[in-house]
PDB file of C-alpha atoms in Angstrom:
ATOM      1  CA  MET A   1      40.853 178.751-110.329  1.00  0.00           C
ATOM      2  CA  LEU A   2      40.660 175.073-109.494  1.00  0.00           C
ATOM      3  CA  THR A   3      43.905 173.179-109.848  1.00  0.00           C
ATOM      4  CA  LEU A   4      44.093 169.537-108.889  1.00  0.00           C
ATOM      5  CA  HIS A   5      47.444 168.499-107.469  1.00  0.00           C
ATOM      6  CA  LEU A   6      48.563 165.239-109.078  1.00  0.00           C
ATOM      7  CA  ASP A   7      50.599 163.074-106.716  1.00  0.00           C
ATOM      8  CA  ASN A   8      53.738 161.981-108.569  1.00  0.00           C
ATOM      9  CA  GLU A   9      53.950 158.822-106.439  1.00  0.00           C
ATOM     10  CA  MET A  10      50.826 157.487-108.188  1.00  0.00           C
ATOM     11  CA  GLU A  11      50.015 156.183-111.639  1.00  0.00           C
ATOM     12  CA  PRO A  12      48.475 158.976-113.775  1.00  0.00           C
ATOM     13  CA  SER A  13      44.821 157.849-113.671  1.00  0.00           C
ATOM     14  CA  VAL A  14      45.075 156.974-109.996  1.00  0.00           C
ATOM     15  CA  ALA A  15      46.639 160.365-109.298  1.00  0.00           C
ATOM     16  CA  LEU A  16      43.802 162.154-111.069  1.00  0.00           C
ATOM     17  CA  LEU A  17      41.136 160.244-109.160  1.00  0.00           C
ATOM     18  CA  TYR A  18      43.016 160.697-105.889  1.00  0.00           C
ATOM     19  CA  ALA A  19      43.334 164.435-106.569  1.00  0.00           C
ATOM     20  CA  THR A  20      39.543 164.744-106.616  1.00  0.00           C
ATOM     21  CA  VAL A  21      39.389 163.074-103.193  1.00  0.00           C
ATOM     22  CA  SER A  22      42.213 165.165-101.776  1.00  0.00           C
ATOM     23  CA  ASP A  23      40.795 168.435-103.112  1.00  0.00           C
ATOM     24  CA  THR A  24      37.322 167.615-101.822  1.00  0.00           C
ATOM     25  CA  TYR A  25      38.724 166.712 -98.410  1.00  0.00           C
ATOM     26  CA  GLU A  26      40.624 170.005 -98.189  1.00  0.00           C
ATOM     27  CA  ARG A  27      37.399 171.857 -99.061  1.00  0.00           C
ATOM     28  CA  LEU A  28      35.597 169.934 -96.314  1.00  0.00           C
ATOM     29  CA  LYS A  29      38.203 170.970 -93.750  1.00  0.00           C
ATOM     30  CA  LEU A  30      37.846 174.613 -94.794  1.00  0.00           C
ATOM     31  CA  LEU A  31      34.064 174.321 -94.481  1.00  0.00           C
ATOM     32  CA  VAL A  32      34.245 173.095 -90.870  1.00  0.00           C
ATOM     33  CA  LYS A  33      37.328 174.919 -89.586  1.00  0.00           C
ATOM     34  CA  ASP A  34      35.295 177.512 -87.674  1.00  0.00           C
ATOM     35  CA  VAL A  35      32.652 175.143 -86.258  1.00  0.00           C
ATOM     36  CA  ASN A  36      32.195 175.479 -82.488  1.00  0.00           C
ATOM     37  CA  GLN A  37      31.123 172.678 -80.148  1.00  0.00           C
ATOM     38  CA  GLU A  38      27.441 173.616 -80.114  1.00  0.00           C
ATOM     39  CA  GLU A  39      27.350 173.904 -83.901  1.00  0.00           C
ATOM     40  CA  LEU A  40      29.172 170.555 -84.225  1.00  0.00           C
ATOM     41  CA  LEU A  41      26.300 168.795 -82.440  1.00  0.00           C
ATOM     42  CA  TYR A  42      23.443 170.929 -83.873  1.00  0.00           C
ATOM     43  CA  LYS A  43      20.784 168.747 -85.548  1.00  0.00           C
ATOM     44  CA  GLY A  44      18.717 171.366 -87.357  1.00  0.00           C
ATOM     45  CA  THR A  45      15.716 173.462 -86.414  1.00  0.00           C
ATOM     46  CA  GLU A  46      13.562 170.436 -85.525  1.00  0.00           C
ATOM     47  CA  ASN A  47      16.452 168.361 -84.134  1.00  0.00           C
ATOM     48  CA  LYS A  48      15.909 165.720 -86.847  1.00  0.00           C
ATOM     49  CA  MET A  49      18.968 166.138 -89.075  1.00  0.00           C
ATOM     50  CA  ASN A  50      22.363 164.484 -88.770  1.00  0.00           C
ATOM     51  CA  SER A  51      24.780 166.848 -87.038  1.00  0.00           C
ATOM     52  CA  ILE A  52      28.018 168.086 -88.576  1.00  0.00           C
ATOM     53  CA  GLY A  53      29.844 165.813 -86.150  1.00  0.00           C
ATOM     54  CA  GLN A  54      27.808 162.800 -87.249  1.00  0.00           C
ATOM     55  CA  LEU A  55      28.441 163.592 -90.904  1.00  0.00           C
ATOM     56  CA  LEU A  56      32.188 163.988 -90.380  1.00  0.00           C
ATOM     57  CA  ARG A  57      32.426 160.685 -88.526  1.00  0.00           C
ATOM     58  CA  HIS A  58      30.236 159.020 -91.170  1.00  0.00           C
ATOM     59  CA  LEU A  59      32.500 160.224 -93.976  1.00  0.00           C
ATOM     60  CA  ALA A  60      35.593 158.985 -92.128  1.00  0.00           C
ATOM     61  CA  VAL A  61      34.025 155.569 -91.495  1.00  0.00           C
ATOM     62  CA  VAL A  62      32.880 155.162 -95.106  1.00  0.00           C
ATOM     63  CA  ASP A  63      36.341 156.154 -96.365  1.00  0.00           C
ATOM     64  CA  LEU A  64      37.963 153.745 -93.892  1.00  0.00           C
ATOM     65  CA  HIS A  65      35.851 150.948 -95.362  1.00  0.00           C
ATOM     66  CA  TRP A  66      37.095 151.894 -98.837  1.00  0.00           C
ATOM     67  CA  VAL A  67      40.711 151.840 -97.635  1.00  0.00           C
ATOM     68  CA  TYR A  68      40.259 148.246 -96.569  1.00  0.00           C
ATOM     69  CA  ARG A  69      38.391 147.354 -99.765  1.00  0.00           C
ATOM     70  CA  LEU A  70      41.442 148.595-101.683  1.00  0.00           C
ATOM     71  CA  LYS A  71      43.630 146.437 -99.456  1.00  0.00           C
ATOM     72  CA  ASN A  72      41.224 143.501 -99.935  1.00  0.00           C
ATOM     73  CA  GLN A  73      41.198 143.042 -96.154  1.00  0.00           C
ATOM     74  CA  GLN A  74      38.790 143.238 -93.252  1.00  0.00           C
ATOM     75  CA  ILE A  75      38.999 146.345 -91.061  1.00  0.00           C
ATOM     76  CA  PRO A  76      40.962 145.460 -87.922  1.00  0.00           C
ATOM     77  CA  SER A  77      38.799 145.288 -84.801  1.00  0.00           C
ATOM     78  CA  SER A  78      40.866 148.047 -83.163  1.00  0.00           C
ATOM     79  CA  LEU A  79      39.915 150.449 -85.971  1.00  0.00           C
ATOM     80  CA  GLN A  80      36.302 149.254 -85.966  1.00  0.00           C
ATOM     81  CA  LYS A  81      36.162 150.084 -82.266  1.00  0.00           C
ATOM     82  CA  GLU A  82      37.884 153.460 -82.721  1.00  0.00           C
ATOM     83  CA  TYR A  83      35.739 154.650 -85.654  1.00  0.00           C
ATOM     84  CA  GLY A  84      32.484 152.858 -84.925  1.00  0.00           C
ATOM     85  CA  PRO A  85      29.939 151.333 -87.282  1.00  0.00           C
ATOM     86  CA  LEU A  86      28.630 152.636 -90.595  1.00  0.00           C
ATOM     87  CA  VAL A  87      25.107 152.682 -89.168  1.00  0.00           C
ATOM     88  CA  ASP A  88      23.489 152.076 -85.804  1.00  0.00           C
ATOM     89  CA  SER A  89      20.980 149.314 -84.981  1.00  0.00           C
ATOM     90  CA  ALA A  90      18.195 151.430 -86.539  1.00  0.00           C
ATOM     91  CA  GLY A  91      20.127 151.811 -89.796  1.00  0.00           C
ATOM     92  CA  GLN A  92      20.913 155.480 -89.121  1.00  0.00           C
ATOM     93  CA  ILE A  93      24.187 157.388 -88.996  1.00  0.00           C
ATOM     94  CA  PRO A  94      25.352 156.862 -85.399  1.00  0.00           C
ATOM     95  CA  PHE A  95      24.902 159.625 -82.843  1.00  0.00           C
ATOM     96  CA  ILE A  96      28.141 161.122 -81.539  1.00  0.00           C
ATOM     97  CA  LYS A  97      29.025 162.858 -78.295  1.00  0.00           C
ATOM     98  CA  ASP A  98      32.080 163.590 -76.214  1.00  0.00           C
ATOM     99  CA  THR A  99      34.185 164.661 -79.173  1.00  0.00           C
ATOM    100  CA  THR A 100      35.450 167.864 -80.715  1.00  0.00           C
ATOM    101  CA  ILE A 101      35.945 169.134 -84.247  1.00  0.00           C
ATOM    102  CA  ILE A 102      39.693 168.762 -83.718  1.00  0.00           C
ATOM    103  CA  ASP A 103      39.343 165.105 -82.703  1.00  0.00           C
ATOM    104  CA  LEU A 104      37.049 164.347 -85.638  1.00  0.00           C
ATOM    105  CA  ILE A 105      39.355 165.976 -88.174  1.00  0.00           C
ATOM    106  CA  ASP A 106      42.438 164.332 -86.639  1.00  0.00           C
ATOM    107  CA  SER A 107      40.831 160.897 -86.929  1.00  0.00           C
ATOM    108  CA  TYR A 108      39.650 161.659 -90.468  1.00  0.00           C
ATOM    109  CA  ASP A 109      43.170 162.841 -91.379  1.00  0.00           C
ATOM    110  CA  LYS A 110      44.450 159.386 -90.359  1.00  0.00           C
ATOM    111  CA  VAL A 111      41.972 157.732 -92.727  1.00  0.00           C
ATOM    112  CA  GLN A 112      42.968 160.085 -95.545  1.00  0.00           C
ATOM    113  CA  THR A 113      46.639 159.250 -94.932  1.00  0.00           C
ATOM    114  CA  MET A 114      45.845 155.516 -95.122  1.00  0.00           C
ATOM    115  CA  PHE A 115      43.839 156.118 -98.286  1.00  0.00           C
ATOM    116  CA  ARG A 116      46.685 158.013 -99.956  1.00  0.00           C
ATOM    117  CA  LEU A 117      49.122 155.212 -99.115  1.00  0.00           C
ATOM    118  CA  GLU A 118      46.828 152.620-100.712  1.00  0.00           C
ATOM    119  CA  CYS A 119      46.485 154.772-103.821  1.00  0.00           C
ATOM    120  CA  THR A 120      50.277 154.881-104.215  1.00  0.00           C
ATOM    121  CA  LYS A 121      50.191 151.070-104.503  1.00  0.00           C
ATOM    122  CA  LEU A 122      47.538 150.960-107.254  1.00  0.00           C
ATOM    123  CA  SER A 123      48.380 150.402-110.902  1.00  0.00           C
ATOM    124  CA  GLU A 124      46.324 151.675-113.812  1.00  0.00           C
ATOM    125  CA  GLU A 125      45.012 148.117-114.268  1.00  0.00           C
ATOM    126  CA  ASP A 126      44.018 147.855-110.595  1.00  0.00           C
ATOM    127  CA  LEU A 127      41.412 150.568-111.181  1.00  0.00           C
ATOM    128  CA  ASN A 128      39.350 147.996-113.082  1.00  0.00           C
ATOM    129  CA  ASN A 129      39.398 145.448-110.247  1.00  0.00           C
ATOM    130  CA  VAL A 130      35.978 144.762-108.781  1.00  0.00           C
ATOM    131  CA  VAL A 131      35.417 144.871-105.027  1.00  0.00           C
ATOM    132  CA  SER A 132      32.391 144.185-102.853  1.00  0.00           C
ATOM    133  CA  TYR A 133      30.761 146.974-100.932  1.00  0.00           C
ATOM    134  CA  GLU A 134      27.565 147.593 -98.942  1.00  0.00           C
ATOM    135  CA  ASN A 135      24.882 144.922 -99.077  1.00  0.00           C
ATOM    136  CA  GLY A 136      26.581 142.643-101.583  1.00  0.00           C
ATOM    137  CA  LYS A 137      26.958 145.248-104.327  1.00  0.00           C
ATOM    138  CA  THR A 138      30.140 145.403-106.382  1.00  0.00           C
ATOM    139  CA  ALA A 139      32.067 148.259-107.945  1.00  0.00           C
ATOM    140  CA  THR A 140      35.369 148.896-109.633  1.00  0.00           C
ATOM    141  CA  ILE A 141      38.137 150.512-107.642  1.00  0.00           C
ATOM    142  CA  ARG A 142      37.945 153.407-110.127  1.00  0.00           C
ATOM    143  CA  TRP A 143      34.299 153.972-109.176  1.00  0.00           C
ATOM    144  CA  GLY A 144      35.108 153.592-105.470  1.00  0.00           C
ATOM    145  CA  ILE A 145      37.711 156.350-105.519  1.00  0.00           C
ATOM    146  CA  TRP A 146      35.403 158.640-107.487  1.00  0.00           C
ATOM    147  CA  HIS A 147      32.589 157.795-105.057  1.00  0.00           C
ATOM    148  CA  ILE A 148      34.655 158.889-102.044  1.00  0.00           C
ATOM    149  CA  ALA A 149      34.934 162.413-103.491  1.00  0.00           C
ATOM    150  CA  ASP A 150      31.318 162.481-104.629  1.00  0.00           C
ATOM    151  CA  HIS A 151      30.036 161.249-101.258  1.00  0.00           C
ATOM    152  CA  SER A 152      32.010 163.953 -99.476  1.00  0.00           C
ATOM    153  CA  ARG A 153      30.619 166.687-101.733  1.00  0.00           C
ATOM    154  CA  TYR A 154      27.101 165.369-101.107  1.00  0.00           C
ATOM    155  CA  HIS A 155      27.468 165.685 -97.347  1.00  0.00           C
ATOM    156  CA  GLN A 156      29.286 169.024 -97.628  1.00  0.00           C
ATOM    157  CA  ALA A 157      25.995 170.390 -98.934  1.00  0.00           C
ATOM    158  CA  HIS A 158      24.292 169.098 -95.766  1.00  0.00           C
ATOM    159  CA  ILE A 159      27.004 170.651 -93.611  1.00  0.00           C
ATOM    160  CA  GLY A 160      26.601 173.969 -95.421  1.00  0.00           C
ATOM    161  CA  LEU A 161      22.851 173.874 -94.751  1.00  0.00           C
ATOM    162  CA  LEU A 162      23.391 173.039 -91.069  1.00  0.00           C
ATOM    163  CA  LYS A 163      25.816 175.945 -90.729  1.00  0.00           C
ATOM    164  CA  LYS A 164      23.267 178.286 -92.347  1.00  0.00           C
ATOM    165  CA  LEU A 165      20.427 177.089 -90.120  1.00  0.00           C
ATOM    166  CA  TYR A 166      22.599 177.325 -87.012  1.00  0.00           C
ATOM    167  CA  LYS A 167      23.535 180.937 -87.769  1.00  0.00           C
ATOM    168  CA  GLU A 168      19.863 181.824 -88.358  1.00  0.00           C
ATOM    169  CA  GLU A 169      18.741 180.542 -84.951  1.00  0.00           C
TER     170      GLU A 169
END
């Protein structure tokens, strides 16, 4: 049975939206908890897919951008350097190396902690505020929080496929 935990430090609608993000993130961690180093970097049968490691870093970077959209601030250069860009010079999810599943989850945990803190500061009315994101588009904060959970679920399907393909090889 699915039960969303509502954070009592948040306004009711914010808490509900945040709960979808938190629940989805916990599911993601369960999905990757047993991933070994080779599987982390595996790019599919033809070596053309994004690896689990790339997808985890991508999700963390996208969520970090949303944290700073909620704050209405630019991402500090120290965090930009630590987490890397959204896409590489070819417009693709950046390649990763020299990292482990533990390091990726630890860095993603930090982003999730920052995200939770920003959600505790939001009012019900703030959910209707419009922010800029990717390529000059705009969205409400409500949509942005929902999108974080939806985006994670989307890539969890990719991770599940990579795990299946890896086990079949």
